[in-house]
CSV table of C-alpha atoms and ligand atoms in Angstrom, one decimal:
chain,number,residue,atom,x,y,z
A,1,MET,CA,8.2,-93.9,58.4
A,2,TYR,CA,6.8,-91.3,60.8
A,3,VAL,CA,6.9,-87.6,59.7
A,4,MET,CA,6.0,-84.9,62.2
A,5,GLY,CA,4.7,-81.6,60.7
A,6,ILE,CA,4.9,-78.3,62.6
A,7,GLU,CA,2.8,-75.3,61.6
A,8,THR,CA,3.0,-71.8,63.2
A,9,SER,CA,2.6,-69.5,60.3
A,10,CYS,CA,-0.1,-67.3,61.8
A,11,ASP,CA,-2.2,-67.9,64.9
A,12,GLU,CA,-2.5,-71.6,65.2
A,13,THR,CA,0.1,-73.7,66.9
A,14,SER,CA,-0.1,-77.2,65.4
A,15,ALA,CA,1.8,-80.5,65.3
A,16,SER,CA,0.8,-83.7,63.5
A,17,VAL,CA,2.3,-87.1,62.8
A,18,LEU,CA,1.5,-89.0,59.6
A,19,ASN,CA,3.0,-92.3,58.4
A,20,GLN,CA,4.3,-93.0,54.9
A,21,ASP,CA,0.8,-93.9,53.7
A,22,PHE,CA,-0.5,-90.5,54.7
A,23,ARG,CA,-2.4,-92.0,57.7
A,24,ILE,CA,-2.8,-89.4,60.4
A,25,LEU,CA,-1.7,-90.7,63.7
A,26,SER,CA,-2.4,-87.5,65.5
A,27,SER,CA,-3.2,-83.9,64.8
A,28,VAL,CA,-3.2,-81.2,67.4
A,29,VAL,CA,-4.2,-77.6,66.6
A,30,LEU,CA,-4.2,-75.0,69.3
A,31,THR,CA,-5.9,-71.8,68.2
A,32,GLN,CA,-5.2,-68.3,69.6
A,33,ASP,CA,-8.6,-66.9,68.7
A,34,GLU,CA,-9.4,-65.8,72.2
A,35,ILE,CA,-6.1,-63.9,72.5
A,36,HIS,CA,-6.7,-61.9,69.3
A,37,ALA,CA,-10.5,-61.5,69.4
A,38,PRO,CA,-10.4,-58.3,71.5
A,39,TYR,CA,-8.3,-56.7,68.8
A,40,GLY,CA,-10.5,-57.8,65.9
A,41,GLY,CA,-7.5,-59.4,64.1
A,42,VAL,CA,-4.2,-61.2,64.7
A,43,VAL,CA,-1.6,-59.1,66.6
A,44,PRO,CA,1.7,-60.5,65.3
A,45,GLU,CA,3.7,-59.9,68.5
A,46,LEU,CA,1.1,-61.7,70.7
A,47,ALA,CA,0.9,-64.5,68.1
A,48,SER,CA,4.7,-65.3,68.2
A,49,ARG,CA,4.8,-65.1,72.0
A,50,GLN,CA,1.9,-67.5,72.3
A,51,HIS,CA,3.5,-69.9,69.9
A,52,ILE,CA,6.6,-69.9,72.2
A,53,THR,CA,4.4,-70.7,75.2
A,54,SER,CA,2.4,-73.4,73.4
A,55,ILE,CA,4.8,-75.2,71.1
A,56,VAL,CA,6.3,-77.7,73.6
A,57,TYR,CA,2.9,-78.7,74.9
A,58,VAL,CA,1.5,-79.1,71.4
A,59,VAL,CA,4.4,-81.3,70.2
A,60,GLN,CA,4.2,-83.4,73.4
A,61,GLU,CA,0.5,-83.8,73.1
A,62,CYS,CA,0.9,-84.8,69.4
A,63,LEU,CA,3.4,-87.5,70.3
A,64,SER,CA,1.3,-88.8,73.1
A,65,ARG,CA,-1.8,-89.0,71.0
A,66,ALA,CA,0.2,-90.8,68.3
A,67,LYS,CA,1.6,-93.1,71.0
A,68,LEU,CA,5.1,-92.4,69.8
A,69,LYS,CA,8.4,-91.5,71.5
A,70,VAL,CA,10.2,-88.5,70.0
A,71,GLU,CA,13.1,-90.8,68.9
A,72,GLN,CA,10.6,-92.7,66.7
A,73,VAL,CA,10.0,-89.7,64.4
A,74,ASP,CA,11.9,-90.2,61.2
A,75,ALA,CA,11.7,-86.8,59.7
A,76,TYR,CA,10.4,-83.3,60.5
A,77,ALA,CA,8.5,-80.9,58.3
A,78,VAL,CA,7.8,-77.3,58.9
A,79,THR,CA,6.1,-74.3,57.3
A,80,GLN,CA,8.7,-71.9,56.0
A,81,GLY,CA,6.4,-69.2,54.7
A,82,PRO,CA,4.5,-67.2,53.8
A,83,GLY,CA,3.1,-65.9,57.1
A,84,LEU,CA,4.0,-63.7,60.1
A,85,ILE,CA,7.7,-63.7,60.4
A,86,GLY,CA,7.8,-63.9,64.2
A,87,SER,CA,5.3,-66.8,64.2
A,88,LEU,CA,7.1,-68.7,61.4
A,89,LEU,CA,10.4,-68.4,63.2
A,90,VAL,CA,9.1,-70.1,66.3
A,91,GLY,CA,8.0,-73.2,64.4
A,92,LEU,CA,11.1,-73.2,62.2
A,93,SER,CA,13.5,-72.9,65.0
A,94,PHE,CA,11.8,-75.6,67.0
A,95,ALA,CA,11.7,-78.0,64.1
A,96,LYS,CA,15.4,-77.2,63.3
A,97,GLY,CA,16.3,-77.9,66.9
A,98,LEU,CA,14.5,-81.3,66.9
A,99,ALA,CA,16.0,-82.3,63.6
A,100,TYR,CA,19.5,-81.3,64.6
A,101,TYR,CA,19.4,-82.9,68.0
A,102,PHE,CA,17.9,-86.2,66.8
A,103,GLU,CA,19.9,-86.1,63.5
A,104,LYS,CA,16.7,-86.4,61.4
A,105,PRO,CA,16.0,-84.8,58.0
A,106,LEU,CA,14.1,-81.5,58.0
A,107,ILE,CA,11.7,-80.6,55.1
A,108,ALA,CA,10.6,-77.0,54.8
A,109,VAL,CA,7.3,-76.5,53.0
A,110,ASP,CA,5.3,-73.6,51.6
A,111,HIS,CA,2.0,-72.8,53.4
A,112,LEU,CA,-0.1,-72.4,50.3
A,113,GLU,CA,1.3,-75.6,48.7
A,114,ALA,CA,0.4,-77.4,52.0
A,115,HIS,CA,-3.2,-76.0,51.8
A,116,ILE,CA,-3.5,-77.6,48.4
A,117,GLU,CA,-2.0,-80.8,49.6
A,118,SER,CA,-4.7,-80.9,52.3
A,119,ALA,CA,-7.3,-81.9,49.7
A,120,PHE,CA,-5.4,-85.1,49.0
A,121,ILE,CA,-5.1,-86.4,52.5
A,122,GLU,CA,-8.6,-87.8,52.6
A,123,HIS,CA,-9.1,-88.1,48.8
A,124,LYS,CA,-6.7,-90.6,47.4
A,125,LYS,CA,-8.2,-90.9,43.9
A,126,VAL,CA,-8.4,-87.4,42.5
A,127,PRO,CA,-8.2,-87.4,38.7
A,128,PHE,CA,-5.9,-85.0,36.9
A,129,PRO,CA,-5.8,-82.3,35.6
A,130,ALA,CA,-7.3,-80.8,38.8
A,131,LEU,CA,-8.2,-77.2,39.4
A,132,ALA,CA,-7.5,-76.1,43.0
A,133,LEU,CA,-9.2,-73.2,44.6
A,134,VAL,CA,-7.3,-71.9,47.7
A,135,VAL,CA,-9.4,-69.6,49.8
A,136,SER,CA,-8.0,-68.4,53.1
A,137,GLY,CA,-7.6,-65.3,55.2
A,138,GLY,CA,-4.5,-64.2,53.2
A,139,HIS,CA,-4.9,-65.8,49.8
A,140,THR,CA,-7.5,-66.5,47.1
A,141,SER,CA,-6.0,-68.2,44.1
A,142,THR,CA,-6.7,-71.0,41.6
A,143,TYR,CA,-4.1,-73.4,40.3
A,144,LEU,CA,-4.2,-76.0,37.5
A,145,MET,CA,-2.5,-79.2,38.5
A,146,LYS,CA,-1.4,-81.7,35.8
A,147,ALA,CA,-0.2,-84.0,38.6
A,148,LYS,CA,0.6,-83.9,42.3
A,149,MET,CA,3.0,-81.0,43.0
A,150,ASP,CA,2.7,-79.6,39.5
A,151,TYR,CA,1.0,-76.3,39.7
A,152,ARG,CA,0.2,-73.5,37.3
A,153,LEU,CA,-1.2,-70.3,38.7
A,154,ILE,CA,-4.4,-69.4,37.0
A,155,GLY,CA,-5.7,-66.5,39.0
A,156,ARG,CA,-5.3,-64.7,42.3
A,157,THR,CA,-6.8,-61.8,44.2
A,158,ARG,CA,-5.7,-58.4,43.2
A,159,ASP,CA,-6.6,-56.9,46.5
A,160,ASP,CA,-8.3,-58.6,49.5
A,161,ALA,CA,-8.6,-62.3,50.0
A,162,ALA,CA,-12.1,-63.7,50.5
A,163,GLY,CA,-11.5,-64.6,54.1
A,164,GLU,CA,-10.1,-61.1,54.7
A,165,ALA,CA,-13.3,-59.5,53.3
A,166,LEU,CA,-15.5,-61.7,55.6
A,167,ASP,CA,-13.2,-60.9,58.6
A,168,LYS,CA,-13.3,-57.1,57.9
A,169,ILE,CA,-17.1,-57.0,57.6
A,170,ALA,CA,-17.4,-59.0,60.8
A,171,LYS,CA,-15.0,-56.7,62.6
A,172,PHE,CA,-17.0,-53.6,61.4
A,173,LEU,CA,-20.1,-55.1,62.9
A,174,SER,CA,-18.3,-56.0,66.1
A,175,LEU,CA,-18.9,-59.8,65.6
A,176,GLY,CA,-15.4,-60.8,66.9
A,177,TYR,CA,-12.5,-62.6,65.3
A,178,PRO,CA,-12.2,-64.6,63.1
A,179,GLY,CA,-15.3,-63.3,61.3
A,180,GLY,CA,-15.7,-66.1,58.8
A,181,PRO,CA,-17.1,-68.7,61.2
A,182,VAL,CA,-19.3,-66.2,62.9
A,183,ILE,CA,-20.8,-65.1,59.6
A,184,ASP,CA,-21.2,-68.7,58.5
A,185,LYS,CA,-23.3,-69.4,61.6
A,186,LEU,CA,-25.4,-66.2,61.7
A,187,ALA,CA,-26.1,-66.3,57.9
A,188,GLU,CA,-28.0,-69.5,58.3
A,189,LYS,CA,-30.9,-67.5,59.8
A,190,GLY,CA,-31.0,-64.9,57.0
A,191,ASN,CA,-32.4,-64.5,53.5
A,192,PRO,CA,-29.5,-64.5,51.0
A,193,ARG,CA,-31.6,-62.8,48.4
A,194,LYS,CA,-32.6,-59.8,50.5
A,195,PHE,CA,-29.7,-57.6,49.5
A,196,ALA,CA,-28.5,-57.3,46.0
A,197,PHE,CA,-24.7,-57.0,45.5
A,198,ALA,CA,-23.0,-56.7,42.1
A,199,LEU,CA,-20.8,-59.8,41.5
A,200,PRO,CA,-17.1,-58.7,41.3
A,201,HIS,CA,-15.5,-59.7,38.0
A,202,MET,CA,-12.5,-58.8,35.9
A,203,THR,CA,-13.1,-56.7,32.9
A,204,ASP,CA,-9.8,-57.6,31.3
A,205,GLY,CA,-10.7,-61.3,30.7
A,206,SER,CA,-8.3,-62.5,33.4
A,207,LEU,CA,-9.3,-65.1,36.0
A,208,ASP,CA,-8.1,-63.0,38.9
A,209,PHE,CA,-10.3,-62.2,41.9
A,210,SER,CA,-11.1,-59.0,43.6
A,211,PHE,CA,-13.0,-58.5,46.9
A,212,SER,CA,-12.3,-55.0,47.9
A,213,GLY,CA,-15.1,-53.5,45.8
A,214,LEU,CA,-17.6,-55.9,47.4
A,215,LYS,CA,-16.3,-55.0,50.8
A,216,THR,CA,-16.8,-51.3,50.1
A,217,ALA,CA,-20.3,-52.0,48.8
A,218,ALA,CA,-21.1,-53.9,51.9
A,219,LEU,CA,-19.9,-51.1,54.2
A,220,ARG,CA,-22.1,-48.7,52.2
A,221,LYS,CA,-25.1,-50.9,52.7
A,222,ILE,CA,-24.4,-51.2,56.4
A,223,GLU,CA,-24.5,-47.4,56.7
A,224,GLU,CA,-27.5,-47.0,54.4
A,225,HIS,CA,-29.7,-49.6,56.1
A,226,LYS,CA,-28.2,-49.0,59.6
A,227,ILE,CA,-27.2,-52.6,59.9
A,228,SER,CA,-26.2,-53.7,63.4
A,229,LYS,CA,-26.6,-56.7,65.6
A,230,LYS,CA,-29.9,-55.3,66.7
A,231,SER,CA,-31.4,-54.4,63.3
A,232,PRO,CA,-34.1,-56.7,61.9
A,233,LEU,CA,-32.2,-57.0,58.6
A,234,PHE,CA,-28.9,-58.2,60.3
A,235,HIS,CA,-29.1,-61.9,59.4
A,236,ASP,CA,-30.4,-61.1,55.9
A,237,PHE,CA,-27.5,-58.8,55.3
A,238,LEU,CA,-24.9,-61.3,56.4
A,239,ALA,CA,-26.6,-64.1,54.4
A,240,SER,CA,-26.6,-61.9,51.3
A,241,PHE,CA,-23.0,-60.8,51.7
A,242,GLU,CA,-21.8,-64.4,52.3
A,243,MET,CA,-23.8,-65.6,49.3
A,244,THR,CA,-22.1,-63.0,47.1
A,245,VAL,CA,-18.7,-64.1,48.2
A,246,VAL,CA,-19.6,-67.7,47.5
A,247,ARG,CA,-21.1,-66.8,44.1
A,248,ALA,CA,-18.0,-64.7,43.1
A,249,LEU,CA,-15.7,-67.6,43.9
A,250,LEU,CA,-17.8,-70.2,42.0
A,251,ALA,CA,-18.4,-67.9,39.0
A,252,ASN,CA,-14.7,-67.5,38.6
A,253,LEU,CA,-14.1,-71.3,39.1
A,254,THR,CA,-16.8,-72.1,36.5
A,255,GLN,CA,-15.2,-69.8,34.0
A,256,ALA,CA,-11.8,-71.5,34.6
A,257,VAL,CA,-13.4,-75.0,34.3
A,258,LYS,CA,-14.9,-74.1,30.9
A,259,LEU,CA,-11.5,-72.8,29.7
A,260,LEU,CA,-9.2,-75.4,31.2
A,261,LYS,CA,-11.4,-78.5,31.2
A,262,PRO,CA,-10.1,-80.2,34.4
A,263,LYS,CA,-11.3,-83.6,35.5
A,264,SER,CA,-11.6,-82.5,39.2
A,265,ILE,CA,-12.0,-79.5,41.3
A,266,LEU,CA,-10.4,-79.0,44.8
A,267,LEU,CA,-11.4,-76.5,47.5
A,268,CYS,CA,-8.9,-75.7,50.3
A,269,GLY,CA,-8.0,-73.0,52.8
A,270,GLY,CA,-9.8,-71.7,55.9
A,271,VAL,CA,-12.8,-70.4,54.0
A,272,ALA,CA,-13.4,-73.9,52.7
A,273,ARG,CA,-14.9,-74.6,56.1
A,274,ASN,CA,-17.9,-72.4,55.1
A,275,LYS,CA,-21.0,-74.5,54.9
A,276,LYS,CA,-22.6,-72.6,52.0
A,277,LEU,CA,-19.4,-72.7,50.0
A,278,ARG,CA,-18.9,-76.4,50.6
A,279,GLN,CA,-22.5,-77.2,49.6
A,280,ARG,CA,-22.5,-75.0,46.4
A,281,PHE,CA,-19.0,-76.2,45.4
A,282,THR,CA,-20.2,-79.9,45.6
A,283,GLU,CA,-23.4,-79.0,43.7
A,284,LEU,CA,-21.3,-77.3,41.0
A,285,ALA,CA,-19.0,-80.3,40.6
A,286,ARG,CA,-22.0,-82.6,40.2
A,287,LYS,CA,-23.5,-80.3,37.6
A,288,LEU,CA,-20.3,-80.1,35.7
A,289,ARG,CA,-19.7,-83.9,36.1
A,290,LEU,CA,-16.4,-83.4,37.8
A,291,THR,CA,-14.9,-85.1,40.8
A,292,SER,CA,-14.7,-82.8,43.8
A,293,ALA,CA,-12.5,-82.9,46.9
A,294,ILE,CA,-12.8,-80.8,50.0
A,295,PRO,CA,-10.9,-81.5,53.2
A,296,SER,CA,-12.8,-82.1,56.4
A,297,PRO,CA,-13.2,-78.8,58.2
A,298,GLU,CA,-10.4,-79.3,60.6
A,299,PHE,CA,-7.9,-79.7,57.7
A,300,CYS,CA,-9.1,-76.5,55.9
A,301,THR,CA,-7.9,-74.0,58.5
A,302,ASP,CA,-4.2,-74.0,59.3
A,303,ASN,CA,-3.0,-77.4,60.5
A,304,ALA,CA,0.2,-79.4,60.6
A,305,ALA,CA,-1.2,-82.6,59.0
A,306,MET,CA,-1.1,-80.8,55.6
A,307,VAL,CA,2.5,-79.8,56.3
A,308,ALA,CA,3.6,-83.4,57.1
A,309,ALA,CA,1.6,-84.7,54.1
A,310,LEU,CA,3.3,-82.4,51.7
A,311,ALA,CA,6.7,-83.4,53.1
A,312,ILE,CA,5.9,-87.1,52.6
A,313,GLU,CA,4.9,-86.3,49.0
A,314,LYS,CA,8.2,-84.5,48.5
A,315,LEU,CA,10.2,-87.3,50.0
A,316,LYS,CA,8.4,-89.9,47.8
A,317,LYS,CA,9.2,-87.8,44.8
A,318,GLY,CA,12.9,-88.0,45.8
A,319,ARG,CA,13.3,-84.4,46.8
A,320,LYS,CA,16.3,-84.0,49.0
A,321,PRO,CA,15.4,-82.8,52.6
A,322,SER,CA,17.2,-79.6,53.6
A,323,LEU,CA,19.6,-80.5,56.4
A,324,SER,CA,21.0,-77.0,56.5
A,325,LEU,CA,20.5,-75.0,59.6
A,326,ASP,CA,20.7,-71.9,57.4
A,327,LEU,CA,17.0,-72.4,56.5
A,328,ASN,CA,15.2,-69.1,56.8
A,329,ALA,CA,11.5,-68.2,57.1
A,330,TYR,CA,10.0,-66.0,54.4
A,331,PRO,CA,7.1,-63.7,55.3
A,332,ARG,CA,5.7,-62.9,51.9
A,333,ILE,CA,7.7,-63.8,48.9
A,334,SER,CA,7.0,-67.5,48.4
A,335,SER,CA,9.4,-70.1,47.2
A,336,PHE,CA,6.3,-71.7,45.9
A,337,THR,CA,6.4,-70.1,42.5
A,338,PRO,CA,4.3,-72.0,40.1
A,339,SER,CA,4.6,-70.8,36.5
A,340,SER,CA,2.0,-68.1,36.2
A,341,LYS,CA,1.1,-68.3,32.5
A,342,LYS,CA,-1.6,-65.6,32.6
A,343,ARG,CA,-4.2,-65.7,29.8
A,344,LYS,CA,-3.9,-62.9,27.3
B,1,KG4,O1,-6.3,-71.0,56.1
B,1,KG4,P1,-6.5,-70.1,57.3
B,1,KG4,O2,-6.7,-70.9,58.6
B,1,KG4,O3,-5.4,-69.1,57.5
B,1,KG4,C1,-4.7,-68.4,56.4
B,1,KG4,O4,-3.8,-69.1,55.8
B,1,KG4,O5,-5.2,-67.3,56.1
B,1,KG4,O6,-7.8,-69.3,57.0
B,1,KG4,C2,-8.3,-68.4,57.9
B,1,KG4,C3,-9.5,-67.7,57.2
B,1,KG4,C4,-10.1,-66.5,58.1
B,1,KG4,O7,-10.3,-65.5,57.2
B,1,KG4,C5,-11.4,-67.1,58.6
B,1,KG4,O8,-12.4,-66.1,58.8
B,1,KG4,C6,-11.8,-68.0,57.5
B,1,KG4,O9,-10.6,-68.7,57.1
B,1,KG4,N1,-12.8,-69.0,58.0
B,1,KG4,C7,-14.1,-69.1,57.5
B,1,KG4,C8,-14.7,-70.2,58.2
B,1,KG4,N2,-13.8,-70.7,59.1
B,1,KG4,C9,-12.6,-70.0,58.9
B,1,KG4,N3,-14.7,-68.4,56.6
B,1,KG4,C10,-16.0,-68.7,56.3
B,1,KG4,N4,-16.7,-69.7,57.0
B,1,KG4,C11,-16.1,-70.4,57.9
B,1,KG4,N5,-16.7,-71.4,58.6
B,2,ZN,ZN1,-3.5,-70.9,55.9
């Protein structure tokens, strides 16, 4: 069985083919970074137009790298939401068209759920219960999983996502878009202990996250110390800010581990590409004697392999593919609604 995934929820046009054993036959990701960089963030209208321009090429390239003819694809999978509505509609309409024309099943998947699934593509033996930390540009949440596709929301950000905080500070310092990878690189040259930031934490005992206070504190320090690309403290500032984001994420995770006692921890989403976070996450798992799983960097940021993988998982669990052409994209409200049993 060959399943083609299509992902266009934000600013990456991606297609990928996996077989029934989750082997990736091809994975093509075309980023739009250069288009949005001058604006310091994704411009939704430009994103959807670029998806329209790129989607045929990306799907053709995906088939050619997989050495498959389009008729050989057995099922299509597509991201339904959350994301930018115009961008989502391009992928969804294209996938619907292919499924309809070739009379193949179409499986719509949730973007966040697909990010979690990305941790399993290369890690087949993850012991459950597993605690998944999803850190992207739009989301920062933890989920407890008793088994594959069985999620309980443990905590989520009450304001900014971690990636959003990194992107905003980078934008303020005119470092380009996306800011996360730029900060990752520049922070290598700095001293992470030079600037002291208070660690954000919840005072109500919940396992939620918050990054807007940290972002404000960082903006204040930029003004106070006149931080700019030319200032001698530039790299130290970025290293200290990055380290605080990493420490905040891992402090929360440690608390959740102590409470929920999982057997493994998973790290997914675009920010999971961050070198410091990957390193500290792995060290933490070792210290806590837990199995850890982090996708390879290319499967952390938006990609269609995770979309196809989740669809295969759903098909294997006997979920009925949605053949209906009434399928709609959802920008915010997710159909992925794990029971959110918040701690008292
Ligand atoms: O998962 P993703 O591709 O899109 C969303 O679903 O949001 O994540 C994008 C986010 C951006 O905020 C970007 O700055 C961040 O991931 N990111 C990184 C790195 N690479 C991407 N953050 C820190 N270090 C990186 N190397
Ligand atoms: Zn994403």
